[in-house]
Coordinates of C-alpha atoms in Angstrom, one line a residue:
Chain A
X581 CA -32.8 40.1 -29.5
X582 CA -33.3 42.0 -26.3
X583 CA -34.7 39.6 -23.5
X584 CA -36.7 41.2 -20.8
X585 CA -37.4 38.6 -18.1
X586 CA -40.4 39.5 -16.2
X587 CA -41.3 36.1 -14.7
X588 CA -39.4 36.0 -11.5
X589 CA -42.4 34.4 -9.8
X590 CA -41.7 31.4 -12.1
X591 CA -38.0 31.3 -11.2
X592 CA -35.0 33.4 -10.8
X593 CA -31.6 33.3 -12.6
X594 CA -28.8 31.9 -10.5
X595 CA -26.8 34.7 -9.1
X596 CA -23.1 34.3 -10.2
X597 CA -21.8 34.4 -6.7
X598 CA -24.2 31.8 -5.8
X599 CA -22.9 29.6 -8.5
X600 CA -19.4 30.1 -7.5
X601 CA -20.2 29.1 -4.1
X602 CA -21.7 25.9 -5.1
X603 CA -19.1 24.8 -7.5
X604 CA -16.6 23.2 -5.1
X605 CA -19.5 20.9 -3.9
X606 CA -19.9 19.6 -7.5
X607 CA -16.3 18.7 -7.8
X608 CA -13.7 18.1 -4.9
X609 CA -16.0 18.4 -2.0
X610 CA -18.4 15.7 -3.0
X611 CA -18.5 14.0 0.6
X612 CA -21.5 12.7 2.2
X613 CA -22.1 14.8 5.2
X614 CA -22.7 11.7 7.4
X615 CA -19.3 10.4 6.7
X616 CA -16.9 10.6 9.7
X617 CA -13.7 11.4 7.6
X618 CA -12.9 15.2 6.8
X619 CA -14.5 15.0 3.3
X620 CA -17.7 14.3 5.1
X621 CA -17.2 16.7 8.0
X622 CA -16.3 19.5 5.7
X623 CA -19.5 19.0 3.8
X624 CA -21.5 18.7 7.2
X625 CA -19.9 22.0 8.4
X626 CA -20.8 23.8 5.2
X627 CA -24.5 22.7 5.4
X628 CA -24.6 23.9 9.0
X629 CA -23.1 27.4 8.0
X630 CA -25.8 27.5 5.2
X631 CA -28.4 26.8 7.8
X632 CA -27.2 29.6 9.9
X633 CA -27.6 32.1 6.8
X634 CA -31.0 30.9 5.9
X635 CA -32.1 31.1 9.5
X636 CA -30.7 34.7 9.7
X637 CA -32.8 35.7 6.7
X638 CA -36.0 35.2 8.7
X639 CA -34.7 35.7 12.2
X640 CA -35.0 32.1 13.2
X641 CA -32.4 29.8 15.1
X642 CA -30.4 27.5 12.9
X643 CA -32.0 24.5 14.5
X644 CA -35.4 25.7 13.5
X645 CA -34.5 25.3 9.7
X646 CA -35.2 22.0 8.0
X647 CA -33.9 21.8 4.5
X648 CA -36.3 20.3 1.8
X649 CA -36.0 19.7 -2.0
X650 CA -38.6 22.3 -2.9
X651 CA -41.2 24.9 -1.8
X652 CA -43.8 22.2 -2.7
X653 CA -42.4 19.7 -0.4
X654 CA -42.0 22.3 2.6
X655 CA -45.7 23.1 2.1
X656 CA -46.7 19.3 2.0
X657 CA -44.6 18.7 5.0
X658 CA -46.1 21.4 7.0
X659 CA -49.7 20.4 6.1
X660 CA -49.4 16.7 6.5
X661 CA -46.7 17.0 9.3
X662 CA -48.6 19.2 11.6
X663 CA -52.1 17.5 10.9
X664 CA -50.9 14.2 11.7
X665 CA -48.7 15.2 14.8
X666 CA -51.9 16.9 16.3
X667 CA -54.7 14.5 15.2
X668 CA -55.4 13.5 18.8
X669 CA -56.1 17.2 19.5
X670 CA -58.5 17.7 16.4
X671 CA -59.0 17.1 12.8
X672 CA -59.9 20.6 11.5
X673 CA -57.7 22.5 9.2
X674 CA -58.1 26.0 7.9
X675 CA -56.6 27.2 4.5
X676 CA -57.4 30.2 2.3
X677 CA -58.6 30.4 -1.3
X678 CA -55.4 32.2 -2.0
X679 CA -53.1 29.3 -1.6
X680 CA -50.8 27.6 -3.9
X681 CA -51.7 24.1 -5.3
X682 CA -49.1 22.5 -3.2
X683 CA -51.2 23.6 0.1
X684 CA -54.7 23.0 -1.7
X685 CA -54.0 19.6 -2.8
X686 CA -52.4 18.8 0.5
X687 CA -55.5 19.9 2.1
X688 CA -57.6 17.8 -0.2
X689 CA -55.5 14.9 0.6
X690 CA -56.1 15.3 4.2
X691 CA -59.9 15.8 3.6
X692 CA -59.9 12.3 1.8
X693 CA -58.1 10.9 5.0
X694 CA -60.8 12.2 7.5
X695 CA -59.8 15.6 8.1
X696 CA -62.3 18.5 7.8
X697 CA -60.9 21.6 5.9
X698 CA -62.3 25.0 5.8
X699 CA -61.3 27.2 2.8
X700 CA -61.4 30.8 3.8
X701 CA -62.8 33.4 1.2
X702 CA -60.6 36.2 -0.1
X703 CA -61.8 39.6 -0.8
X704 CA -61.5 41.5 -4.2
X705 CA -57.9 42.2 -3.5
X706 CA -57.1 38.7 -2.6
X707 CA -57.0 39.4 1.1
X708 CA -58.0 37.1 3.9
X709 CA -59.9 38.6 6.5
X710 CA -58.5 37.8 10.1
X711 CA -62.2 38.0 11.6
X712 CA -63.2 35.2 9.3
X713 CA -60.2 33.2 10.6
X714 CA -61.4 33.9 14.0
X715 CA -65.1 32.7 13.3
X716 CA -63.8 29.7 11.4
X717 CA -61.7 28.3 14.5
X718 CA -63.3 25.4 16.2
X719 CA -62.3 23.2 19.2
X720 CA -61.1 20.8 16.6
X721 CA -58.8 23.2 14.8
X722 CA -55.3 22.4 14.7
X723 CA -53.7 24.3 11.8
X724 CA -54.1 27.3 9.7
X725 CA -52.3 27.8 6.7
X726 CA -52.4 31.1 4.8
X727 CA -50.0 32.1 2.2
X728 CA -47.8 35.2 2.8
X729 CA -47.5 36.6 -0.6
X730 CA -49.4 35.7 -3.7
X731 CA -47.3 35.0 -6.8
X732 CA -50.5 35.2 -8.9
X733 CA -51.8 38.7 -7.8
X734 CA -48.9 40.0 -5.5
X735 CA -51.2 40.6 -2.5
X736 CA -49.5 40.3 0.9
X737 CA -51.7 38.8 3.6
X738 CA -52.0 40.1 7.1
X739 CA -50.2 37.1 8.6
X740 CA -49.3 38.6 11.9
X741 CA -53.0 39.4 12.7
X742 CA -53.8 35.9 11.8
X743 CA -51.1 34.4 13.8
X744 CA -52.1 36.4 16.8
X745 CA -55.7 35.1 16.7
X746 CA -54.5 31.6 16.1
X747 CA -52.2 31.8 19.2
X748 CA -55.1 32.8 21.5
X749 CA -56.8 29.8 20.4
X750 CA -53.8 27.5 20.5
X751 CA -53.9 26.7 16.8
X752 CA -50.6 26.3 14.8
X753 CA -50.0 28.6 12.0
X754 CA -48.1 28.0 8.9
X755 CA -47.5 30.5 6.0
X756 CA -46.2 29.7 2.6
X757 CA -43.6 32.5 2.1
X758 CA -42.1 31.0 -1.1
X759 CA -42.9 34.3 -3.0
X760 CA -41.7 36.6 -0.1
X761 CA -38.8 35.1 1.5
X762 CA -35.6 36.9 0.2
X763 CA -37.8 39.4 -1.4
X764 CA -39.1 41.4 1.5
X765 CA -38.0 41.4 5.2
X766 CA -39.2 38.4 7.1
X767 CA -39.2 38.0 10.7
X768 CA -40.7 34.7 12.1
X769 CA -40.8 36.1 15.6
X770 CA -42.6 39.3 14.6
X771 CA -45.0 37.4 12.3
X772 CA -45.6 34.9 15.1
X773 CA -45.9 31.9 12.7
X774 CA -45.0 28.4 13.9
X775 CA -44.0 27.3 10.5
X776 CA -42.8 28.9 7.3
X777 CA -41.9 27.5 3.7
X778 CA -39.3 29.2 1.5
X779 CA -37.5 28.2 -1.5
X780 CA -34.0 29.3 -3.0
X781 CA -34.7 29.7 -6.6
X782 CA -37.1 32.6 -5.6
X783 CA -34.2 34.6 -4.4
X784 CA -31.5 34.0 -6.9
X785 CA -30.5 30.5 -5.5
X786 CA -30.6 27.1 -7.2
X787 CA -33.5 25.0 -7.8
X788 CA -33.6 21.9 -5.5
X789 CA -33.1 23.6 -2.2
X790 CA -35.8 25.1 0.1
X791 CA -36.5 25.2 3.6
X792 CA -39.3 24.7 6.2
X793 CA -39.1 26.8 9.4
X794 CA -40.4 24.9 12.4
X795 CA -40.6 26.9 15.6
X796 CA -38.4 25.2 18.3
X797 CA -40.4 22.7 20.4
X798 CA -43.0 22.0 17.8
X799 CA -43.5 18.3 16.9
X800 CA -43.8 17.6 13.2
X801 CA -44.3 14.1 11.7
X802 CA -41.8 13.5 8.8
X803 CA -42.9 13.3 5.1
X804 CA -39.7 11.3 4.4
X805 CA -38.6 8.6 6.7
X806 CA -35.0 7.2 6.6
X807 CA -31.8 8.3 8.2
X808 CA -31.1 10.8 10.9
X809 CA -30.6 13.8 8.6
X810 CA -32.3 17.0 9.6
X811 CA -32.5 15.9 13.1
X812 CA -34.5 12.8 12.0
X813 CA -37.2 14.9 10.6
X814 CA -36.2 14.6 7.0
X815 CA -34.2 12.0 5.5
X816 CA -31.9 12.2 2.5
X817 CA -28.2 12.2 1.4
X818 CA -28.3 16.0 1.3
X819 CA -28.1 17.9 -1.9
X820 CA -25.1 19.7 -0.7
X821 CA -24.4 21.9 -3.6
X822 CA -28.0 23.3 -3.6
X823 CA -28.1 23.8 0.1
X824 CA -24.8 25.7 0.1
X825 CA -26.2 27.7 -2.8
X826 CA -29.4 28.5 -0.8
X827 CA -27.2 29.8 2.1
X828 CA -25.2 32.0 -0.1
X829 CA -28.4 33.2 -1.8
X830 CA -29.8 34.1 1.7
X831 CA -26.7 35.9 2.8
X832 CA -27.0 38.0 -0.6
X833 CA -30.7 38.6 -0.1
X834 CA -30.4 40.0 3.4
X835 CA -27.4 42.2 2.4
X836 CA -29.2 43.5 -0.7
X837 CA -32.7 43.6 0.7
X838 CA -33.4 47.1 0.6
X839 CA -31.7 47.8 -2.8
X840 CA -33.8 44.9 -4.2
X841 CA -37.2 46.2 -2.8
X842 CA -36.4 49.8 -3.9
X843 CA -35.3 49.0 -7.3
X844 CA -38.1 46.5 -8.2
X845 CA -40.6 48.6 -6.4
X846 CA -39.8 51.7 -8.3
X847 CA -39.9 49.8 -11.8
X848 CA -43.0 48.1 -10.7
X849 CA -44.7 51.6 -10.1
X850 CA -43.5 52.8 -13.5
X851 CA -44.9 49.7 -15.2
X852 CA -48.3 50.1 -13.4
X853 CA -48.6 53.6 -14.3
X854 CA -47.8 53.1 -18.0
X855 CA -50.3 50.2 -18.1
X856 CA -53.1 52.6 -17.0
X857 CA -52.9 54.3 -20.3
X858 CA -54.3 51.2 -22.1
X859 CA -58.1 51.0 -21.9
X860 CA -59.9 48.3 -20.1
X861 CA -56.8 46.9 -18.3
X862 CA -57.3 46.3 -14.6
X863 CA -54.6 45.9 -11.8
X864 CA -55.3 42.7 -9.9
X865 CA -54.2 42.3 -6.3
X866 CA -53.9 44.9 -3.6
X867 CA -52.6 48.3 -4.8
X868 CA -50.3 48.9 -1.9
X869 CA -50.0 45.7 0.0
X870 CA -48.2 43.8 -2.5
X871 CA -44.9 42.4 -3.6
X872 CA -42.4 45.1 -4.6
X873 CA -41.7 43.4 -7.9
X874 CA -45.1 42.3 -8.8
X875 CA -47.5 43.8 -11.4
X876 CA -50.5 41.8 -12.5
X877 CA -53.4 42.7 -14.5
X878 CA -56.5 41.6 -16.4
X879 CA -56.8 42.7 -19.9
X880 CA -60.4 42.9 -21.3
X881 CA -61.5 41.1 -24.4
X882 CA -58.4 39.1 -25.2
X883 CA -56.8 36.0 -23.8
X884 CA -53.5 35.4 -21.8
X885 CA -51.7 32.7 -23.7
X886 CA -51.9 34.7 -27.0
X887 CA -50.5 37.7 -25.2
X888 CA -47.6 35.5 -23.8
X889 CA -46.8 34.2 -27.2
X890 CA -46.7 37.6 -28.9
X891 CA -44.6 39.1 -26.0
X892 CA -42.2 36.1 -26.1
X893 CA -41.8 36.8 -29.9
X894 CA -40.3 40.2 -28.9
X895 CA -38.2 38.7 -26.1
X896 CA -40.6 39.6 -23.3
X897 CA -41.2 36.7 -20.8
X898 CA -44.2 37.0 -18.5
X899 CA -46.9 34.6 -17.0
X900 CA -50.8 34.3 -17.1
X901 CA -53.5 32.7 -15.1
X902 CA -55.6 32.2 -18.0
X903 CA -57.4 28.7 -18.6
X904 CA -55.7 28.2 -21.9
X905 CA -52.3 28.9 -20.4
X906 CA -52.6 26.3 -17.7
X907 CA -52.1 22.6 -18.8
X908 CA -55.2 21.8 -16.7
X909 CA -57.2 24.3 -18.9
X910 CA -58.6 26.0 -15.7
X911 CA -58.5 29.7 -15.0
X912 CA -56.6 30.7 -11.8
X913 CA -58.7 29.7 -8.8
X914 CA -57.2 32.9 -7.0
X915 CA -58.6 35.2 -9.6
X916 CA -61.9 33.5 -9.5
X917 CA -62.0 33.4 -5.7
X918 CA -61.4 37.2 -5.9
X919 CA -64.7 37.5 -7.8
X920 CA -63.2 38.4 -11.2
X921 CA -65.5 37.1 -13.8
X922 CA -64.3 34.1 -15.6
X923 CA -64.0 35.7 -19.0
X924 CA -62.1 38.7 -17.7
X925 CA -59.7 36.2 -15.8
X926 CA -58.8 34.8 -19.3
X927 CA -57.0 38.0 -20.0
X928 CA -54.6 37.6 -17.0
X929 CA -51.2 38.7 -17.3
X930 CA -48.5 38.8 -14.7
X931 CA -45.2 40.5 -14.7
X932 CA -42.7 40.1 -11.9
X933 CA -39.4 42.0 -11.7
X934 CA -36.0 41.3 -10.3
X935 CA -32.7 42.9 -9.6
X936 CA -31.4 42.6 -13.1
X937 CA -34.4 44.5 -14.8
X938 CA -33.7 48.0 -16.0
X939 CA -35.6 51.1 -16.8
X940 CA -35.0 50.3 -20.5
X941 CA -37.0 47.1 -19.9
X942 CA -39.9 49.1 -18.6
X943 CA -39.7 51.5 -21.7
X944 CA -39.5 48.5 -24.0
X945 CA -42.5 46.7 -22.4
X946 CA -44.6 50.0 -22.3
X947 CA -43.9 50.4 -26.0
X948 CA -44.6 46.9 -27.0
X949 CA -47.4 45.8 -24.9
X950 CA -50.0 48.2 -26.1
X951 CA -49.4 47.0 -29.7
X952 CA -49.8 43.3 -28.6
X953 CA -53.1 44.3 -26.9
X954 CA -54.2 46.1 -30.0
X955 CA -53.4 43.4 -32.4
X956 CA -55.2 40.8 -30.4
X957 CA -58.3 43.1 -29.7
X958 CA -58.4 43.8 -33.5
X959 CA -59.1 40.0 -34.1
X960 CA -61.2 39.7 -31.0
X961 CA -65.1 39.1 -31.5
X962 CA -65.6 41.1 -28.4
X963 CA -63.4 44.1 -29.2
X964 CA -66.6 46.2 -29.0
X965 CA -67.6 44.7 -25.7
X966 CA -68.7 41.4 -24.2
X967 CA -72.3 41.8 -25.6
X968 CA -74.6 38.9 -24.6
X969 CA -71.7 36.6 -23.9
X970 CA -72.2 33.5 -21.9
X971 CA -69.4 34.6 -19.8
X972 CA -70.9 34.1 -16.4
X973 CA -72.0 30.7 -17.1
X974 CA -70.0 28.0 -15.4
X975 CA -67.5 26.1 -17.6
X976 CA -68.1 22.3 -17.7
Chain B
X520 CA -45.1 23.6 -27.6
X521 CA -46.5 24.5 -31.1
X522 CA -45.5 23.4 -34.4
X523 CA -43.9 25.8 -36.8
X524 CA -47.0 25.9 -38.8
X525 CA -49.2 26.7 -35.8
X526 CA -46.8 29.5 -35.0
X527 CA -46.8 30.9 -38.5
X528 CA -50.5 31.0 -38.4
X529 CA -50.4 32.6 -35.1
X530 CA -48.0 35.2 -35.7
X531 CA -49.3 36.0 -39.4
X532 CA -53.1 35.0 -39.2
X533 CA -54.8 35.1 -42.6
X534 CA -58.4 36.4 -43.0
X535 CA -58.7 38.5 -39.9
X536 CA -61.9 40.5 -39.6
X537 CA -65.7 40.7 -40.4
X538 CA -67.6 40.5 -43.7
X539 CA -70.2 43.2 -43.2
X540 CA -72.5 41.6 -45.9
X541 CA -71.6 38.0 -44.9
X542 CA -74.0 35.3 -46.2
X543 CA -73.5 33.2 -43.1
X544 CA -72.1 33.8 -39.7
X545 CA -71.2 31.0 -37.1
X546 CA -69.9 31.1 -33.7
X547 CA -68.5 28.5 -31.4
X548 CA -67.0 28.4 -27.9
X549 CA -67.4 30.1 -24.5
X550 CA -65.0 32.8 -23.1
X551 CA -65.4 31.4 -19.7
X552 CA -63.7 28.2 -20.8
X553 CA -61.3 29.4 -23.1
X554 CA -61.7 30.1 -26.8
X555 CA -64.4 31.7 -28.9
X556 CA -64.5 31.8 -32.8
X557 CA -66.7 33.6 -35.0
X558 CA -66.5 32.7 -38.7
X559 CA -68.2 34.7 -41.6
X560 CA -68.6 33.3 -44.9
X561 CA -69.6 34.7 -48.4
X562 CA -71.4 32.1 -50.7
X563 CA -71.8 32.0 -54.4
X564 CA -73.3 29.1 -56.3
X565 CA -73.0 26.8 -53.3
X566 CA -69.3 27.6 -53.2
X567 CA -67.6 29.6 -50.4
X568 CA -66.0 32.5 -52.2
X569 CA -64.6 34.3 -49.0
X570 CA -64.1 33.5 -45.3
X571 CA -62.9 35.7 -42.4
X572 CA -62.7 35.1 -38.6
X573 CA -62.7 36.9 -35.4
X574 CA -61.2 34.9 -32.4
X575 CA -60.9 35.3 -28.7
X576 CA -58.3 32.8 -27.5
X577 CA -55.0 31.2 -27.3
X578 CA -52.4 30.6 -29.9
X579 CA -53.9 27.4 -31.1
X580 CA -57.3 28.9 -31.4
X581 CA -56.0 31.8 -33.6
X582 CA -54.0 29.4 -35.7
X583 CA -57.0 27.0 -36.2
X584 CA -59.3 30.1 -37.2
X585 CA -56.6 31.3 -39.8
X586 CA -56.2 27.8 -41.2
X587 CA -60.0 27.1 -41.4
X588 CA -60.6 30.3 -43.3
X589 CA -57.7 29.4 -45.7
X590 CA -58.6 25.8 -46.6
X591 CA -62.6 26.5 -46.9
X592 CA -62.2 29.1 -49.7
X593 CA -63.5 27.9 -53.1
X594 CA -64.8 24.7 -51.4
X595 CA -68.5 23.7 -52.0
X596 CA -70.7 23.9 -49.0
X597 CA -70.8 20.1 -48.9
X598 CA -67.0 19.8 -49.1
X599 CA -66.7 22.4 -46.4
X600 CA -69.1 20.5 -44.1
X601 CA -66.8 17.4 -44.4
X602 CA -63.8 19.5 -42.7
X603 CA -63.1 17.9 -39.3
X604 CA -61.2 18.8 -36.3
X605 CA -58.7 16.2 -37.3
X606 CA -58.3 17.8 -40.9
X607 CA -57.5 21.3 -39.3
X608 CA -55.2 19.7 -36.9
X609 CA -53.3 17.8 -39.7
X610 CA -53.1 20.9 -41.7
X611 CA -51.4 22.6 -38.9
X612 CA -49.0 19.7 -38.4
X613 CA -50.7 18.8 -35.3
X614 CA -51.9 20.4 -32.0
X615 CA -50.9 19.8 -28.5
X616 CA -53.3 17.2 -27.0
X617 CA -54.8 19.5 -24.4
X618 CA -55.6 22.0 -27.2
X619 CA -57.6 19.6 -29.4
X620 CA -60.7 19.8 -27.4
X621 CA -60.9 23.5 -26.5
X622 CA -59.1 25.4 -29.0
X623 CA -60.0 23.4 -32.1
X624 CA -63.4 24.9 -32.7
X625 CA -62.8 25.9 -36.2
X626 CA -64.8 23.1 -38.0
X627 CA -67.6 23.7 -35.5
X628 CA -67.9 27.4 -36.1
X629 CA -67.6 26.8 -39.9
X630 CA -70.4 24.3 -39.8
X631 CA -72.6 27.0 -37.7
X632 CA -71.8 29.4 -40.5
X633 CA -73.0 27.1 -43.1
X634 CA -76.1 26.2 -41.2
X635 CA -76.9 29.9 -40.8
X636 CA -76.4 30.4 -44.5
X637 CA -78.8 27.5 -45.3
X638 CA -81.4 28.9 -42.9
X639 CA -81.1 32.3 -44.4
X640 CA -81.4 30.8 -47.9
X641 CA -84.4 28.6 -47.1
X642 CA -86.5 31.7 -46.4

C-alpha cells in the first residue's frame, strides 16, 4: 500500500546520511567523552564538532549550545532554570496560550511553587500581540516564553517584536523553536532571544538529541545535577550517537534549507487549494505567517480521530487536536484559545509535510480525503447542520 | 489501539442512517466533549424490529453504535433495556479504558430511544 506520511510535526524519518554518521558511535567509537584516552577524546571532539554545526544552524556560538535529551527537556530547563536563577529579581513569568504542554506544565509547576504566571491570549490566527506582552510586563517579570512556530496550527509568532519589548524592560526571552528549527532560517541574534529550544527529530535527526541555546553570559540553574558535562549546566554521560546525528542533521538542514522550504511550501499550497473545494472545511492558523510544510484544518460535522483512522486505512498518516484523539480526552487548548467553537475543534486535522513528500502524495490525498469526509458526514447526526446542539456548553 | 472487532465495525458500520418513521429516537452525548449518538428504533409487539444510528465521534463511538444496533434487533424492549455498557464493550472484544466513559454511549442512546417510544405509546 502507498504510504503518505503527513505527520512531520510528530516526528521525521531519520535521514540516511544522518544514520550513517551515527553508526560508528554505536560500534567502535563507544568511548565516554570524559575519558582521557583517545577513545574518549575522539568522542569528545565529535561532540564539539556537532555543537558547532548545531550552533551554526541558528547563528549562535558553539558554547551557547547545551545538549539535552529532548525538546521537552530543553523547555523545562529554560522555564525552571531562568525562573530560579532570577528569583531574587522577581517572581513573574509570562507565557502564551499557544505554548506546548512542556511550557504550560512547567509554568503550572512554577505557579505551585510561588511564581505568578500570566497566560497571554492569542487571536483567531493563534498570534500573540506584542502590545499585550508590553502591557503584561511588571517590575516582577523575569521571563517571557513564547513559541516560535505552532505544531498545531502552523502559525509563526512575532518573536523579534516580543524580544525587543522584553529587552527594553530587561526581561529574559525564551522561544520554543522545536517546530521551526531546521525547517525555516533561524538567527538568534536577529530574533534577539536569550534562549531557544530545538530538537533533532524535527529535522531528520534522531530522537534523544535536542538543544537549548543559552545566550553567552546568561546564568541558568541546572535541571540535572551531576558531573561537569555541558559546562556543568547539564550532567549526563552524553548520548554520543544521537548528538552526532543531531550535528549531521543540522548541517544538512542548513544546506538544504531553501530547497526544503520551497518544496514543502509548494506542496502545502496545493493541498490548501485542494481542500477549499470541500464544503465547510476551514484552515486553522495564519494563512501566510505559517510553517512552510504545515496545513491544518477544522472539518465541520465530523470528528478527528475517525478521520485519522479512515485515512490511515488508506496509508495516509496525519494528526488531530480533537478531544477523542488525545489520551487526555481534551480538545487542543490552542484551538480553543483561538476562539474555535469546541464542537468544530473536534473536526481538527493536521497535515505536516516534509522533503520526501511528492506531488503524487498530494494528488492521492486530495482524491481520498473528500471521500473520507463524505463517508463520516453520511453517518453524522449533524450532516445537515449543528441544529440546537449543546456545542457551546462547557464540557465537564 | 482497537480490537479487530472494533476496527471491523468502524470500517464497515452496520445500520447507518435514519428511520424516517421511527417509533422511538434517542440521543446521547455532546459534541463539545466528544461523541454524540442518535439511535432510531422501529418497534412491533414490544419487540425491536429495526434499529439505525447516526454518530458524530471517534472510531470507538462508531463501532459501539454499529454493535448496539446489531444486537438490539429482534430483542424485546425489556431485553433491550438490560443491555449495558459492559455488554457492548464485551461484544466488541473490549474498548481502550479512556474510551469506556465518553465513547460507549450506545446503551444510553438506546435507553433514550425506548423511553421515547414508551412516552409516545402512552399517549
